[in-house]
Amino acid sequence: MLLNDRQYDFFENGITVQDVIEKMNYIYPKLIVKVNDRLIEKQDYANTPLYENDDVKIYHLLAGG
Amino acid sequence: MKKLVATDSLCTGCGKCTEACSKAYYKVQDKNLACLRVSENPDGTFHVEVCDQCGECAAVCNTNVIRQDKFGVFRLSKKECAGCLMCVGYCPKDVMVQSDDHLEPSKCVACGLCVKACPTGALSITDR
Amino acid sequence: MICIKNIKPYEQIEQEEIERLKAAHVLRARLQYEKKPLFRGYTDKLLYVDLADSKIRIDDIPGQVKEKFIGGKGYCLRYLWDAVTPETRWNSPENAIVMSAGPIGGITQYPGAGKTLVCTISPTTDIPIDSNVGGYFGPFLKFSGFDALELIGKADKDVIIFIDGNKGTISIEEAPLEAGDAHILCEQLTLMYSDDEADRKNVAVVTAGSAADHVNISMLNFSFYDPNRKVVRLKQAGRGGIGRVFRDKRIRALVCKFSGIKADLNKPHNMSILNKTGLKFHREMHDLDGKQNNMRKIGTANIIEVMDAYDLLPTHNFKFGSHKDIDKIKSTVFIEKYLTQGAPDGCWYGCSMACAKAADHFLLKSGPYKGQRVCVDGPEYENAAGLGSNCGVMDAEAILELNFYCDTYGIDTISYGTCTAFAMECYENGILNKERTGGLELTFGNIEADFELIHQMGRGEGFGVIVGMGVKKMKEYFIKKFGADPAFLNDIGMEQKGLEYSEYLSKESLAQQGGYGLTNKGPQHDEAWLIFMDQVNNQIPTFEDKAEALHYFPMFRTWFGLMGLCKLPWNDIVPADNSKTAEPAKVPEHVQNYLDVYEAVTGTKITVDEMIKQSERVYNFQRIFNIRMGKGLRVNDASPYRAMGPVTEEEYLSREERYDKQLRELQGLDPEKMTLREKMDSTRRYRYEQYNRMTDAVYKRRGWTQNGVPTPEKLKELEMELPELLEVVNQVLSN
């Protein structure tokens, strides 16, 4: 699975977006999630399964500080 | 606490209340300049949104220009107000009025003019 | 949780005491002036004060200055340039402190519009420093008739400059008896210059603090009166030692009084757009802040534990990015136990973001105010990270205490944190010991020693004065006096151009290394914060991508400084549908809001490209100003290695898996076959090379030579072919 254009091998098929967020410890609240270019809303994180060839983008929206 | 209450089931959507309200301060007949809002439900009945003097407007004001009077009514001191409009944006009922022709917004003071104008008794002032 | 409704008002200083202070004032000069009415955000007037001979003058700001420099930081730099020579240093009499609010400054409808920009030649960098600060002074100054204020010369006694914007008077008064510490001084002056309680909100004070008489890392406090708490609040122009210059001129305080704040004081071109845009923002804040950054609850400190989770929270002088005891200082600790909730904490009218949090009736445990209960403004994220984790101080109350004393002594919390963390690492490495520190055991996490250090700065005594010189001068001092290894100190001393780094770990984000290193004033993140885009999101993988980001963001963010705006409402809240836009990181709808507000105030419609061009003019002007002062070239943009990678074995081993993986994947090396030293050396070589290649790309994108000099062609493109700029540029290019 590609996460932010980096290959991650430790994810199993069927893992959800929510699981990935938790595994990666992505605790920042303003995330933009796209799976194969499709925008996933927050309420769907837990019911969006991911598969081997998925292209997942989890963008943290902060260009501030 | 003195405040305006509405009984939706009695409202016929005639608009006399908003007319009376906007005329009172803004001297025009414009429902967008009234401190209460009447909307039509999909089934043809009406809903009246009124200020329940919750005080959110006062809580967001950084200079305390919205203060509660002895009747529990929140009054905005136009003289002191800097017109930042935070109160308008934060009104949970969206019943504060902002007009580009005026520097300050306005809010319901439970004056009862709309109550008098309402032909069906859908509006009243309570003291509870 | 503490709620504003339950906060007891603070006690006030007795009127008798105020009368006593006032009676000792001696009037030095007084000017009655005809107030120029504002038009579309400008008065086109500058107030000039020479402290040496108490001269007060009002100058016209020429049309060309307005056209090229716009306002705010642009005006500050323009007038600073004219005041100084290449030989001017921070304490030269001709050094100027210039302040300006910018054309949008002072509007009440859109959040974050009360900022004052301040520039001077810095005691720690010897080049212009710029700082962006809240509080009411900047807007009051403008409504009193002045787009900018220039202070030069030095007085021989402590003075207050008082501007009464309603009466149209400016006076310089000797003020011998006022307090040195900002929280008391600001209250004294707020009471002294207001007619009654209701009038207190119409008085804005600018002051440093007692440490500004002794240390370089001192700042300026800008006040505003909080009628809810009945207390004077303080915001800070923190970076680069402006407070030190202020006190060197013997200015005790600036006071501006203005009553009658209204929505149209800028005489804007179009009130309707202003109202509409502001109201839209307030509604967005109301609906979304609780789901996003909780700015109204906790302000910038919302990211303390976020930075820790992403290994970005500076810990032990930027060695590490997280701390095992993070739970003790995470944002919820401050929300639940210390910061008053539900208060409209904007630092100017109309700021619905209201991030200026405060801990009320906080009991102090040390120093001259031990046992007193005070209002602590903060903590900002930077304070929690700099005063906290970076010094190993994982104690919320200690952070608040240090925060309070930094503010009242006039010390920049960021520089204090980075300086103290540096001294602590030197202590733990044997470069310092008790004998050399005068008895302070400066180990990471030693709160008692930390408290003593800050009080020494306040008193101008002992080792505190050494630390307060700043990291750059500390390094020189430790090398000369204690024979410390220069290479090691230059690796771990987190300063560049003489300015201390602000509180983010940039090791794993090349773009942020540039965001710190390739800046005008030094490593402050207000030009660009690219860590998530780069390191986490991997959105800007190539050198060209990073260069584009290091062009756009610094230019875009410079614009806030031209206008008198705050950066936070730009992206600490985003519209609900922001994720559907083409470039969410830029928050396109909010950028459009700014263009709309600019048009509404000034009457000029501009595009994003024109906005960037306005900034580029001033940005390049500042770069050339640096060159004129002897810096601003490629050599000055090099970074300490601590900002780029693991300096020590301890650091490498703490993230060994990560660094080994990078050796394999990025350099094709086999870490199994390498010694630790070899692995560290390869990592260092690789990272230096990457930083150099990125620097090449950034300079190219910005239209600079490979030595970092803006080219005459670039100046032509920007319509900035000013003779004084070409002279500096041509001289350096011909060398």
PDB file of C-alpha atoms in Angstrom, chain A residues 3-6 24-32 34 39 41-42 57-65, chain C residues 292-293 305-306 309-310 504 525 529 532 535-539 557 567 570-572 574 578-580 584-585:
ATOM      1  CA  LEU A   3       0.723   6.023   1.947  1.00  0.00           C
ATOM      2  CA  ASN A   4       1.664   9.544   0.900  1.00  0.00           C
ATOM      3  CA  ASP A   5       3.682   8.057  -1.971  1.00  0.00           C
ATOM      4  CA  ARG A   6       5.745   5.930   0.371  1.00  0.00           C
ATOM      5  CA  MET A  24       0.628   5.891  12.340  1.00  0.00           C
ATOM      6  CA  ASN A  25      -0.385   7.850  15.455  1.00  0.00           C
ATOM      7  CA  TYR A  26      -1.818  10.624  13.304  1.00  0.00           C
ATOM      8  CA  ILE A  27      -3.437  12.570  16.131  1.00  0.00           C
ATOM      9  CA  TYR A  28      -3.631  15.947  14.363  1.00  0.00           C
ATOM     10  CA  PRO A  29      -7.325  16.806  13.850  1.00  0.00           C
ATOM     11  CA  LYS A  30      -7.244  18.470  10.435  1.00  0.00           C
ATOM     12  CA  LEU A  31      -6.599  15.589   8.039  1.00  0.00           C
ATOM     13  CA  ILE A  32      -7.531  15.236   4.412  1.00  0.00           C
ATOM     14  CA  LYS A  34      -7.968  10.414  -0.177  1.00  0.00           C
ATOM     15  CA  LEU A  39     -12.011  12.052  -0.768  1.00  0.00           C
ATOM     16  CA  GLU A  41     -15.024  12.003   4.963  1.00  0.00           C
ATOM     17  CA  LYS A  42     -14.188  11.652   8.629  1.00  0.00           C
ATOM     18  CA  LYS A  57      -3.080  10.055   0.922  1.00  0.00           C
ATOM     19  CA  ILE A  58      -3.434  11.317   4.465  1.00  0.00           C
ATOM     20  CA  TYR A  59      -2.563  14.980   4.332  1.00  0.00           C
ATOM     21  CA  HIS A  60      -2.093  16.969   7.500  1.00  0.00           C
ATOM     22  CA  LEU A  61      -3.406  20.412   6.940  1.00  0.00           C
ATOM     23  CA  LEU A  62      -0.991  22.674   8.702  1.00  0.00           C
ATOM     24  CA  ALA A  63       1.254  25.069   6.927  1.00  0.00           C
ATOM     25  CA  GLY A  64       1.263  27.337   9.875  1.00  0.00           C
ATOM     26  CA  GLY A  65       2.988  27.264  13.174  1.00  0.00           C
TER      27      GLY A  65
ATOM     28  CA  GLN C 292     -10.426  21.684  14.387  1.00  0.00           C
ATOM     29  CA  ASN C 293      -7.789  23.406  16.504  1.00  0.00           C
ATOM     30  CA  GLU C 305       1.063  16.866  22.186  1.00  0.00           C
ATOM     31  CA  VAL C 306       0.638  16.876  18.393  1.00  0.00           C
ATOM     32  CA  ALA C 309       3.422  12.581  18.556  1.00  0.00           C
ATOM     33  CA  TYR C 310       5.176  13.480  15.292  1.00  0.00           C
ATOM     34  CA  TYR C 504      10.178  23.066  16.128  1.00  0.00           C
ATOM     35  CA  HIS C 525       8.975  29.941  11.635  1.00  0.00           C
ATOM     36  CA  TRP C 529       6.195  26.145   8.395  1.00  0.00           C
ATOM     37  CA  PHE C 532       3.787  18.469   7.652  1.00  0.00           C
ATOM     38  CA  GLN C 535       7.983  15.290   6.173  1.00  0.00           C
ATOM     39  CA  VAL C 536       4.565  13.793   6.870  1.00  0.00           C
ATOM     40  CA  ASN C 537       2.525  14.408   3.715  1.00  0.00           C
ATOM     41  CA  ASN C 538       5.448  14.074   1.293  1.00  0.00           C
ATOM     42  CA  GLN C 539       3.759  16.697  -0.926  1.00  0.00           C
ATOM     43  CA  ARG C 557       3.161  35.380   4.940  1.00  0.00           C
ATOM     44  CA  LYS C 567      -1.279  34.820  10.509  1.00  0.00           C
ATOM     45  CA  TRP C 570      -5.455  32.212   7.822  1.00  0.00           C
ATOM     46  CA  ASN C 571      -5.061  28.527   8.611  1.00  0.00           C
ATOM     47  CA  ASP C 572      -5.720  27.737  12.238  1.00  0.00           C
ATOM     48  CA  VAL C 574     -10.259  26.290   7.568  1.00  0.00           C
ATOM     49  CA  ASN C 578     -11.324  23.344   2.154  1.00  0.00           C
ATOM     50  CA  SER C 579     -10.280  19.739   1.542  1.00  0.00           C
ATOM     51  CA  LYS C 580     -12.082  19.810  -1.804  1.00  0.00           C
ATOM     52  CA  PRO C 584      -5.808  22.930   0.614  1.00  0.00           C
ATOM     53  CA  ALA C 585      -2.519  23.914   2.289  1.00  0.00           C
TER      54      ALA C 585
END
